[in-house]
C-alpha cells in the first residue's frame, strides 16, 4: 500500500464536501506526528495484507502484534486494579469525550467510510455516528440509576436484612468489531463497557482499514490512555489474542470466526457475547399488506450500505398472490432510490473488497432469474442492486452468507408454508413480517425463533437503545444496546446484609441436629410455599 504525504492528504481532503472541518489543526497535527506514515503500527498490518484485507503472513508481524497486545492488556489490567475506571464521574467524562470525538471528527469518519465502503455521507451520519451518540447520551443520562444497587423484595425472614444486587465491572474486556458498520459495531459495545466501569481493548476490522486507522489514532486523543486501547490485529490473530485471557470477549462478525473466538475463550473460561452473521434473515410478505410501503422499506433495508449488513432481510418469502405486485413495486423503488444507473448514484455504496464481491457474484450467477440489476464492475467493486425471482431453497444464493446488494424472492402459498420454511433453517438474527393482518404477525412472532423480530419494517429493532439486540443459536449469544449493554459488561453480584437480632430463630440450623428442630424446619417450609419462602431461616 502506498502511503501518501501530508500535502497529498490535504489536497485530497480539500476535494471532500467536508473539507473545512476535516482539515483543521487536529488533522494537520495527526498527520505531522505520522498518522499515515509508514512507521506507524497500522502500516505494519497493511504491508502484510492481501487485497481482500486478510493477513497472509503471520510472522513476524503476528508476534509483534501479540506482544503489543500483551503490553496493552498489562496496562489496562493495572488501571482496572487501581480502580481508575470505577467512579461514576470518570465513566461520565469518558462517555462525553466519545460524543465529542464523533462531533469534532464527523467529516473524518465520513471520509474514512467513503474510502472503505463508498458509504454515502447520509448513511454514515444516520446509521453510524448518530446511533453511537444516542447510545452514549442515553448511558450518560441513565448512568447514576444503572449503577445504584437494586433492592430485592423482602420477605418475613429478611425483614431486618438488606438484599441487594450490585453491578460491578467485569475487568478488562476485548471488543472485536465487524467491517460492515465499523463505527457503530465498535463503539456501541464500547459505550456499554465504559458505562459499566471496564477497561477495554478495542479491535476494529482490518477490512475497513481507513476507519480502523482513524479509530486507532483518535481514541487515544479522547479517552483515558491507560484504560482504553485500540489494537489492529487481523482476524487470523484473534485466537492468540483471546488466549491472553480477558474478563469478557464481545465479538461481532461471521459464524466461522466467531466459533474460533468462542473456542479460544472457552480454554480460559472467558465469557463471550457473539453477534454472528452467516444465517439468513427471512422476510415474509403477506398477500394482505401495503405493497408500496412494504417495497420501500424492504428496498431501503436490503440495499442500504450496498447490502452489507448483518440485519438486512436476506430473502423474501412472498405469498404467491402478492408476488407480481411486489416485484413491480421493488423495481419502481430501485429506480426512485438510485436512478436508472445506480453506479452513478451518490446514494449507493460499494463492496468492501474483491473477495467479498466474488463471494456474492458467484452464487448470484447460479441462482434463480435476474429480475432487476445483475451488472458487475470489478474494478469499481460494484454490484448493481439485484432482485432474483424464481429462487428455490437449493439455489447457491440460499446456502451461504451474502453481504451484497442481492435480494432473492421465493414464493410460498400460505403463512404455514412460510413458518415451516423458516423453522427448518438455523435461527437467524432477525425475522421480518409485512402484513396488515395482526394474526399473521402474531403467528410469525410466536412460531419462529430468532434474535429479534420486526413487523412492517426492517432493521430498526436492532438500533433502539430500549431493546436488547443479539443472536440465538447459530446467530450468537448475549445481547446489547442501552441498559442491556451495561448488564452485558457487568457482574450482577448478589449481596445479603444480615442482621444479628434473629439468632433466636436461626439457631435451629446448628448441630447437633435433632428431630424436634427438623420438624420445626419442615413445618416452616410447608408454610413457605404460600408465604414467599419465609423459611429462609438457614
Coordinates of C-alpha atoms in Angstrom, one line a residue:
X1 CA 0.0 0.0 0.0
X2 CA 1.3 3.4 -0.9
X3 CA 1.4 5.9 2.0
X4 CA 0.7 9.5 0.8
X5 CA 2.4 12.6 2.1
X6 CA 0.7 15.2 4.3
X7 CA 0.5 17.6 1.3
X8 CA -1.3 14.9 -0.8
X9 CA -3.6 14.2 2.1
X10 CA -4.6 17.8 2.5
X11 CA -5.1 18.1 -1.3
X12 CA -7.4 15.0 -1.2
X13 CA -9.3 16.3 1.8
X14 CA -9.9 19.7 0.2
X15 CA -11.8 17.9 -2.5
X16 CA -14.1 16.4 0.1
X17 CA -17.5 18.0 0.8
X18 CA -16.4 18.1 4.4
X19 CA -13.0 19.7 3.6
X20 CA -13.1 22.6 6.0
X21 CA -13.8 20.7 9.3
X22 CA -11.7 17.7 8.1
X23 CA -8.5 19.7 7.6
X24 CA -8.4 21.5 10.8
X25 CA -5.5 21.8 13.2
X26 CA -6.1 18.3 14.6
X27 CA -5.9 16.8 11.2
X28 CA -2.6 18.6 10.4
X29 CA -1.2 17.7 13.8
X30 CA -2.1 14.0 13.4
X31 CA -0.6 13.9 10.0
X32 CA 2.5 15.7 11.3
X33 CA 3.1 13.1 14.0
X34 CA 2.9 10.3 11.5
X35 CA -0.7 9.3 11.3
X36 CA -0.3 7.9 7.9
X37 CA 3.4 7.4 7.9
X38 CA 4.9 4.0 7.1
X39 CA 6.4 3.8 10.6
X40 CA 3.1 3.6 12.4
X41 CA 1.6 0.4 13.8
X42 CA -1.1 0.1 11.3
X43 CA 1.2 0.1 8.3
X44 CA 2.8 -3.0 9.7
X45 CA -0.6 -4.7 9.4
X46 CA -1.3 -3.4 5.9
X47 CA 2.1 -4.2 4.5
X48 CA 1.3 -7.9 5.2
X49 CA -2.3 -7.8 4.0
X50 CA -3.8 -9.4 0.9
X51 CA -6.1 -7.4 -1.4
X52 CA -9.1 -8.9 0.5
X53 CA -7.8 -7.5 3.8
X54 CA -6.9 -10.8 5.3
X55 CA -3.4 -11.3 6.6
X56 CA -1.2 -13.7 4.5
X57 CA 1.9 -13.7 6.8
X58 CA 1.6 -14.2 10.5
X59 CA 5.3 -13.9 11.2
X60 CA 6.9 -11.8 12.4
X61 CA 4.0 -9.3 12.4
X62 CA 1.7 -11.6 14.4
X63 CA 4.3 -11.9 17.1
X64 CA 4.8 -8.1 17.2
X65 CA 1.0 -7.5 17.5
X66 CA 0.7 -10.2 20.1
X67 CA 3.5 -8.6 22.2
X68 CA 1.9 -5.2 21.7
X69 CA -1.5 -6.5 22.8
X70 CA 0.1 -8.2 25.9
X71 CA 1.6 -4.8 26.9
X72 CA -1.7 -3.1 26.3
X73 CA -3.5 -5.7 28.4
X74 CA -1.0 -5.4 31.2
X75 CA -1.5 -1.6 31.3
X76 CA -5.3 -1.9 31.2
X77 CA -5.2 -4.6 33.9
X78 CA -3.1 -2.3 36.1
X79 CA -5.5 0.6 35.6
X80 CA -8.5 -1.5 36.4
X81 CA -7.0 -3.0 39.6
X82 CA -6.2 0.6 40.6
X83 CA -9.9 1.4 40.4
X84 CA -9.2 4.0 37.7
X85 CA -12.4 3.4 35.7
X86 CA -14.7 2.7 38.7
X87 CA -16.1 6.1 39.6
X88 CA -19.3 7.4 38.1
X89 CA -17.7 10.8 37.3
X90 CA -14.8 9.1 35.4
X91 CA -17.2 7.0 33.3
X92 CA -19.3 10.0 32.5
X93 CA -16.3 12.1 31.4
X94 CA -15.2 9.2 29.1
X95 CA -18.6 8.9 27.5
X96 CA -18.8 12.7 27.0
X97 CA -15.4 12.6 25.4
X98 CA -16.6 9.8 23.0
X99 CA -19.5 12.0 21.9
X100 CA -17.1 15.0 21.4
X101 CA -14.9 12.8 19.3
X102 CA -17.8 12.0 17.0
X103 CA -18.9 15.6 16.7
X104 CA -15.5 17.1 16.1
X105 CA -14.4 14.4 13.6
X106 CA -17.6 13.8 11.8
X107 CA -16.1 14.6 8.4
X108 CA -13.1 12.4 9.1
X109 CA -15.4 9.5 9.7
X110 CA -17.4 10.3 6.6
X111 CA -14.2 10.4 4.6
X112 CA -12.9 7.1 6.1
X113 CA -16.1 5.2 5.5
X114 CA -16.3 6.7 2.0
X115 CA -12.9 5.2 1.3
X116 CA -13.7 1.8 2.8
X117 CA -17.2 1.3 1.6
X118 CA -18.1 4.3 -0.7
X119 CA -20.6 4.9 2.1
X120 CA -22.8 8.0 1.4
X121 CA -22.5 10.8 4.0
X122 CA -26.2 10.4 4.8
X123 CA -25.8 6.8 5.8
X124 CA -22.6 7.4 7.8
X125 CA -24.1 10.2 9.8
X126 CA -27.5 8.5 10.4
X127 CA -26.6 4.8 10.8
X128 CA -23.1 5.1 12.3
X129 CA -22.5 8.5 14.1
X130 CA -25.9 9.4 15.4
X131 CA -26.6 5.9 16.5
X132 CA -23.4 5.9 18.7
X133 CA -24.1 9.3 20.0
X134 CA -27.6 8.3 21.0
X135 CA -26.2 5.3 22.9
X136 CA -23.6 7.4 24.7
X137 CA -26.1 10.1 25.6
X138 CA -28.6 7.5 26.8
X139 CA -25.9 6.0 29.0
X140 CA -24.9 9.4 30.4
X141 CA -28.5 10.2 31.3
X142 CA -29.1 6.9 33.0
X143 CA -25.7 6.1 34.4
X144 CA -26.4 7.0 38.0
X145 CA -29.6 4.9 38.0
X146 CA -27.8 1.9 36.4
X147 CA -25.0 2.0 39.0
X148 CA -27.3 2.1 42.0
X149 CA -27.7 -1.2 43.9
X150 CA -31.0 -2.8 43.2
X151 CA -33.2 -3.6 46.2
X152 CA -34.7 -7.1 46.3
X153 CA -38.2 -7.6 47.7
X154 CA -38.1 -8.6 51.3
X155 CA -40.0 -11.4 53.0
X156 CA -40.7 -12.3 56.6
X157 CA -37.3 -13.8 57.2
X158 CA -35.3 -10.9 55.6
X159 CA -37.4 -8.1 57.2
X160 CA -34.4 -7.0 59.2
X161 CA -31.9 -7.7 56.5
X162 CA -31.0 -5.9 53.3
X163 CA -30.9 -7.9 50.0
X164 CA -29.1 -6.1 47.1
X165 CA -28.0 -6.8 43.6
X166 CA -24.8 -4.8 42.9
X167 CA -23.5 -4.3 39.4
X168 CA -19.7 -4.5 39.3
X169 CA -17.5 -4.2 36.3
X170 CA -16.0 -7.4 34.8
X171 CA -12.5 -6.1 34.4
X172 CA -10.6 -5.8 31.1
X173 CA -12.8 -6.7 28.1
X174 CA -12.0 -7.3 24.4
X175 CA -14.3 -5.8 21.8
X176 CA -14.0 -7.1 18.2
X177 CA -15.9 -5.1 15.6
X178 CA -17.1 -6.0 12.2
X179 CA -16.3 -4.1 8.9
X180 CA -19.9 -3.7 7.6
X181 CA -20.7 -0.9 10.1
X182 CA -17.3 -0.4 11.5
X183 CA -18.0 2.7 13.7
X184 CA -21.3 1.6 15.4
X185 CA -20.2 -2.1 15.7
X186 CA -17.1 -1.0 17.6
X187 CA -18.3 2.0 19.5
X188 CA -21.8 0.9 20.7
X189 CA -20.4 -2.0 22.7
X190 CA -17.6 0.3 23.8
X191 CA -20.3 2.7 25.3
X192 CA -21.7 -0.2 27.4
X193 CA -18.2 -1.3 28.5
X194 CA -17.3 2.2 29.6
X195 CA -20.6 2.8 31.4
X196 CA -20.2 -0.5 33.3
X197 CA -16.7 0.6 34.5
X198 CA -14.5 -1.7 32.5
X199 CA -11.2 -1.2 30.8
X200 CA -11.2 -2.1 27.1
X201 CA -9.1 -3.4 24.3
X202 CA -10.8 -2.5 21.0
X203 CA -10.1 -4.3 17.8
X204 CA -11.7 -2.9 14.7
X205 CA -11.8 -4.9 11.5
X206 CA -8.8 -5.0 9.2
X207 CA -11.2 -4.9 6.1
X208 CA -12.4 -1.4 6.8
X209 CA -8.8 -0.2 7.1
X210 CA -9.3 3.6 6.9
X211 CA -11.9 3.6 9.6
X212 CA -9.9 1.3 11.8
X213 CA -6.8 3.5 11.4
X214 CA -8.9 6.6 12.3
X215 CA -10.2 4.9 15.5
X216 CA -6.7 3.8 16.3
X217 CA -5.5 7.3 16.3
X218 CA -8.5 9.3 17.6
X219 CA -9.4 7.2 20.6
X220 CA -6.1 7.8 22.5
X221 CA -6.6 11.6 21.9
X222 CA -10.0 11.5 23.6
X223 CA -10.2 8.6 26.1
X224 CA -8.0 7.7 29.0
X225 CA -4.8 6.2 27.7
X226 CA -4.4 3.6 30.4
X227 CA -7.9 2.2 30.4
X228 CA -8.8 2.2 26.7
X229 CA -6.7 0.9 23.9
X230 CA -7.0 0.1 20.2
X231 CA -5.2 -2.8 18.6
X232 CA -5.1 -3.5 14.9
X233 CA -4.8 -7.3 14.8
X234 CA -6.1 -9.3 11.9
X235 CA -8.8 -11.9 12.1
X236 CA -6.1 -14.7 11.9
X237 CA -4.6 -13.3 15.1
X238 CA -7.7 -13.3 17.2
X239 CA -7.4 -16.7 18.8
X240 CA -3.9 -15.9 20.1
X241 CA -5.1 -12.6 21.5
X242 CA -8.2 -14.2 23.2
X243 CA -5.8 -16.7 24.7
X244 CA -4.2 -13.8 26.6
X245 CA -7.2 -14.1 29.0
X246 CA -9.7 -11.2 29.1
X247 CA -12.7 -10.9 31.5
X248 CA -15.1 -10.8 28.6
X249 CA -15.0 -11.0 24.8
X250 CA -17.6 -9.2 22.7
X251 CA -17.3 -10.4 19.1
X252 CA -19.3 -9.2 16.0
X253 CA -18.6 -11.0 12.8
X254 CA -19.2 -14.2 10.8
X255 CA -20.0 -17.5 12.3
X256 CA -16.7 -19.2 11.4
X257 CA -14.6 -16.6 13.1
X258 CA -17.0 -16.4 16.0
X259 CA -16.7 -20.1 16.5
X260 CA -12.9 -19.9 16.7
X261 CA -13.1 -17.0 19.2
X262 CA -15.6 -18.9 21.3
X263 CA -13.3 -22.0 21.4
X264 CA -10.3 -19.9 22.3
X265 CA -12.3 -18.2 25.1
X266 CA -13.5 -21.5 26.4
X267 CA -10.0 -22.6 27.1
X268 CA -9.6 -19.9 29.7
X269 CA -13.3 -19.9 30.8
X270 CA -13.8 -16.4 29.4
X271 CA -17.4 -15.4 28.9
X272 CA -18.4 -14.2 25.4
X273 CA -21.0 -12.3 23.6
X274 CA -21.4 -13.3 20.0
X275 CA -23.4 -11.4 17.4
X276 CA -23.0 -13.5 14.3
X277 CA -23.9 -13.2 10.6
X278 CA -23.9 -16.3 8.5
X279 CA -27.5 -17.1 9.0
X280 CA -30.1 -15.6 6.6
X281 CA -32.8 -13.2 7.8
X282 CA -36.2 -14.1 6.3
X283 CA -38.8 -11.6 5.3
X284 CA -42.3 -12.7 4.8
X285 CA -44.6 -10.6 2.6
X286 CA -48.3 -11.5 3.1
X287 CA -51.0 -11.1 0.5
X288 CA -52.7 -8.6 2.8
X289 CA -50.2 -5.7 3.1
X290 CA -49.5 -2.2 1.9
X291 CA -47.3 -3.2 -1.1
X292 CA -45.9 0.2 -1.8
X293 CA -44.8 0.9 1.8
X294 CA -43.6 -2.7 2.1
X295 CA -41.4 -2.4 -1.1
X296 CA -39.9 0.9 0.1
X297 CA -38.9 -0.4 3.4
X298 CA -37.5 -3.7 2.1
X299 CA -35.6 -1.9 -0.6
X300 CA -34.1 0.6 1.9
X301 CA -33.1 -2.2 4.3
X302 CA -31.7 -4.6 1.7
X303 CA -29.7 -2.1 -0.4
X304 CA -28.5 0.2 2.4
X305 CA -24.7 0.1 2.5
X306 CA -24.8 -1.9 -0.7
X307 CA -26.4 -4.8 1.1
X308 CA -23.5 -5.2 3.5
X309 CA -25.5 -5.6 6.7
X310 CA -26.0 -8.3 9.3
X311 CA -29.6 -7.2 10.0
X312 CA -30.9 -6.6 6.5
X313 CA -33.6 -9.0 5.0
X314 CA -31.6 -11.7 3.2
X315 CA -34.5 -13.2 1.3
X316 CA -38.2 -12.6 0.8
X317 CA -40.9 -15.3 1.3
X318 CA -43.6 -13.7 -0.8
X319 CA -47.2 -15.0 -0.9
X320 CA -48.0 -16.1 -4.4
X321 CA -50.9 -13.7 -4.8
X322 CA -48.6 -10.7 -4.0
X323 CA -45.5 -11.7 -6.0
X324 CA -46.2 -9.8 -9.2
X325 CA -47.2 -6.6 -7.4
X326 CA -44.2 -6.8 -5.1
X327 CA -41.7 -7.3 -8.0
X328 CA -43.1 -4.3 -9.8
X329 CA -43.1 -2.1 -6.6
X330 CA -39.5 -3.1 -5.9
X331 CA -38.4 -2.2 -9.5
X332 CA -40.1 1.2 -9.0
X333 CA -38.4 1.8 -5.6
X334 CA -34.9 0.9 -7.0
X335 CA -35.4 3.4 -9.8
X336 CA -36.7 6.1 -7.4
X337 CA -33.9 5.5 -4.9
X338 CA -30.8 5.0 -7.2
X339 CA -31.9 6.2 -10.6
X340 CA -31.5 4.4 -13.9
X341 CA -27.8 3.8 -13.3
X342 CA -27.1 3.1 -9.7
X343 CA -23.4 3.1 -10.3
X344 CA -23.6 6.8 -10.9
X345 CA -25.8 7.4 -7.8
X346 CA -24.2 9.1 -4.8
X347 CA -26.6 7.2 -2.6
X348 CA -25.3 3.7 -3.4
X349 CA -22.1 2.2 -1.9
X350 CA -19.5 -0.4 -3.0
X351 CA -18.4 -3.8 -1.8
X352 CA -15.6 -3.6 0.7
X353 CA -13.2 -5.8 -1.3
X354 CA -12.9 -8.1 -4.2
X355 CA -13.0 -11.2 -2.1
X356 CA -16.5 -10.3 -0.8
X357 CA -17.5 -9.2 -4.3
X358 CA -16.7 -12.7 -5.7
X359 CA -18.4 -14.3 -2.7
X360 CA -21.6 -12.5 -3.8
X361 CA -21.4 -12.8 -7.6
X362 CA -20.5 -16.5 -7.8
X363 CA -23.8 -17.7 -6.3
X364 CA -25.7 -14.9 -7.9
X365 CA -25.0 -16.2 -11.4
X366 CA -26.1 -19.7 -10.4
X367 CA -29.4 -18.8 -8.7
X368 CA -32.9 -18.1 -9.9
X369 CA -33.6 -15.5 -12.6
X370 CA -32.4 -11.9 -12.5
X371 CA -35.5 -9.7 -12.5
X372 CA -33.6 -6.4 -11.9
X373 CA -30.0 -5.5 -11.9
X374 CA -27.2 -8.1 -12.1
X375 CA -24.5 -5.9 -13.5
X376 CA -21.0 -6.1 -12.0
X377 CA -17.9 -3.9 -12.3
X378 CA -15.0 -5.5 -10.5
X379 CA -12.7 -2.5 -11.0
X380 CA -15.2 -0.3 -9.1
X381 CA -16.1 -3.1 -6.7
X382 CA -19.7 -2.5 -7.8
X383 CA -22.6 -4.9 -7.9
X384 CA -25.9 -3.4 -9.1
X385 CA -28.9 -3.6 -6.8
X386 CA -30.2 -7.0 -7.9
X387 CA -33.5 -8.8 -7.4
X388 CA -33.7 -12.5 -8.1
X389 CA -37.0 -14.2 -8.8
X390 CA -37.9 -17.9 -9.1
X391 CA -35.4 -18.7 -6.5
X392 CA -35.6 -22.1 -4.7
X393 CA -34.3 -23.4 -1.4
X394 CA -31.5 -25.4 -3.0
X395 CA -30.0 -22.5 -5.0
X396 CA -26.4 -21.4 -4.1
X397 CA -27.6 -18.0 -3.1
X398 CA -29.7 -19.6 -0.3
X399 CA -26.8 -21.8 1.0
X400 CA -24.3 -19.2 2.2
X401 CA -23.9 -15.8 3.8
X402 CA -24.4 -12.9 1.3
X403 CA -23.0 -9.5 2.1
X404 CA -24.1 -7.7 -1.0
X405 CA -27.0 -6.0 -2.8
X406 CA -28.9 -9.1 -3.8
X407 CA -32.5 -9.9 -2.8
X408 CA -33.8 -13.4 -3.7
X409 CA -37.5 -13.8 -3.8
X410 CA -39.1 -17.2 -3.0
X411 CA -42.8 -18.0 -3.4
X412 CA -45.0 -19.5 -0.7
X413 CA -48.7 -20.3 -0.8
X414 CA -49.6 -19.8 2.9
X415 CA -48.4 -18.5 6.2
X416 CA -48.0 -22.1 7.3
X417 CA -45.5 -22.8 4.5
X418 CA -43.6 -19.7 5.4
X419 CA -43.3 -20.6 9.1
X420 CA -42.3 -24.2 8.1
X421 CA -39.6 -22.8 5.8
X422 CA -38.1 -20.5 8.4
X423 CA -38.2 -23.1 11.2
X424 CA -36.3 -25.7 9.1
X425 CA -33.3 -23.4 8.9
X426 CA -30.9 -22.3 11.6
X427 CA -32.1 -19.5 13.9
X428 CA -31.4 -16.1 12.3
X429 CA -30.6 -12.7 13.9
X430 CA -33.8 -11.2 12.6
X431 CA -37.2 -12.3 11.2
X432 CA -39.3 -9.7 9.4
X433 CA -43.0 -9.9 8.5
X434 CA -45.1 -7.5 6.4
X435 CA -48.9 -7.9 6.8
X436 CA -52.0 -5.9 7.7
X437 CA -53.3 -8.9 9.4
X438 CA -52.4 -8.9 13.1
X439 CA -53.0 -12.7 13.4
X440 CA -50.4 -13.3 10.7
X441 CA -47.9 -11.1 12.5
X442 CA -48.6 -12.8 15.8
X443 CA -48.1 -16.2 14.3
X444 CA -44.7 -15.3 12.7
X445 CA -43.6 -13.7 16.0
X446 CA -44.6 -16.6 18.2
X447 CA -44.0 -19.6 15.9
X448 CA -40.5 -18.7 14.8
X449 CA -37.3 -18.3 16.8
X450 CA -34.8 -15.5 16.1
X451 CA -32.6 -13.0 17.8
X452 CA -35.1 -10.2 17.0
X453 CA -38.4 -9.7 15.2
X454 CA -39.9 -6.7 13.4
X455 CA -43.2 -6.3 11.7
X456 CA -44.0 -3.9 8.8
X457 CA -40.4 -2.5 8.8
X458 CA -36.9 -3.8 8.9
X459 CA -33.6 -3.2 10.7
X460 CA -35.0 -0.6 13.2
X461 CA -35.4 -3.1 16.1
X462 CA -31.6 -3.7 16.0
X463 CA -30.9 0.0 16.6
X464 CA -33.1 1.0 19.5
X465 CA -31.5 1.8 22.9
X466 CA -34.5 0.4 24.7
X467 CA -34.5 -3.0 23.1
X468 CA -31.8 -5.7 23.6
X469 CA -30.3 -7.0 20.3
X470 CA -28.3 -10.2 19.9
X471 CA -28.5 -13.6 18.4
X472 CA -29.8 -17.0 19.5
X473 CA -28.5 -20.4 18.5
X474 CA -26.4 -20.2 15.3
X475 CA -26.8 -16.4 15.2
X476 CA -25.0 -15.9 18.5
X477 CA -25.5 -15.4 22.3
X478 CA -25.9 -12.5 24.6
X479 CA -27.3 -9.0 23.8
X480 CA -26.5 -5.3 23.9
X481 CA -27.8 -1.7 23.5
X482 CA -28.8 0.7 26.2
X483 CA -29.1 -0.9 29.7
X484 CA -28.6 -4.3 28.2
X485 CA -25.0 -3.3 27.2
X486 CA -24.4 -2.2 30.7
X487 CA -25.6 -5.5 32.0
X488 CA -23.6 -7.5 29.5
X489 CA -20.4 -5.9 30.8
X490 CA -21.3 -6.1 34.4
X491 CA -21.4 -8.9 37.0
X492 CA -24.7 -8.8 39.0
X493 CA -23.4 -9.6 42.4
X494 CA -26.0 -10.8 45.0
X495 CA -25.4 -9.3 48.4
X496 CA -27.2 -10.1 51.7
X497 CA -26.5 -7.8 54.6
X498 CA -27.8 -9.7 57.6
X499 CA -28.9 -8.6 61.0
X500 CA -27.8 -10.5 64.1
X501 CA -31.0 -9.9 66.0
X502 CA -32.8 -13.1 64.9
X503 CA -30.4 -15.7 66.3
X504 CA -33.3 -17.0 68.4
X505 CA -34.7 -18.5 65.2
X506 CA -31.6 -19.3 63.1
X507 CA -30.2 -21.4 66.0
X508 CA -32.4 -24.2 64.6
X509 CA -29.9 -24.9 61.8
X510 CA -26.9 -25.6 64.0
X511 CA -25.6 -29.1 65.1
X512 CA -26.2 -31.2 67.0
X513 CA -29.2 -32.0 64.8
X514 CA -32.4 -33.4 66.4
X515 CA -35.8 -34.4 65.2
X516 CA -37.5 -31.5 67.0
X517 CA -35.6 -28.9 65.1
X518 CA -36.1 -30.8 61.9
X519 CA -39.9 -30.9 62.5
X520 CA -39.9 -27.1 63.0
X521 CA -37.9 -26.6 59.9
X522 CA -40.2 -28.9 57.9
X523 CA -43.3 -27.1 59.2
X524 CA -41.9 -23.7 58.3
X525 CA -41.0 -25.0 54.9
X526 CA -44.6 -26.1 54.2
X527 CA -45.9 -22.6 55.2
X528 CA -43.3 -21.0 53.0
X529 CA -45.0 -22.4 49.9
X530 CA -47.7 -19.8 50.4
X531 CA -45.8 -17.1 52.0
X532 CA -42.9 -16.2 49.7
X533 CA -40.3 -18.5 51.2
X534 CA -40.0 -17.1 54.7
X535 CA -38.4 -20.4 55.8
X536 CA -35.0 -19.0 54.8
X537 CA -34.0 -19.1 58.4
X538 CA -30.9 -21.0 57.4

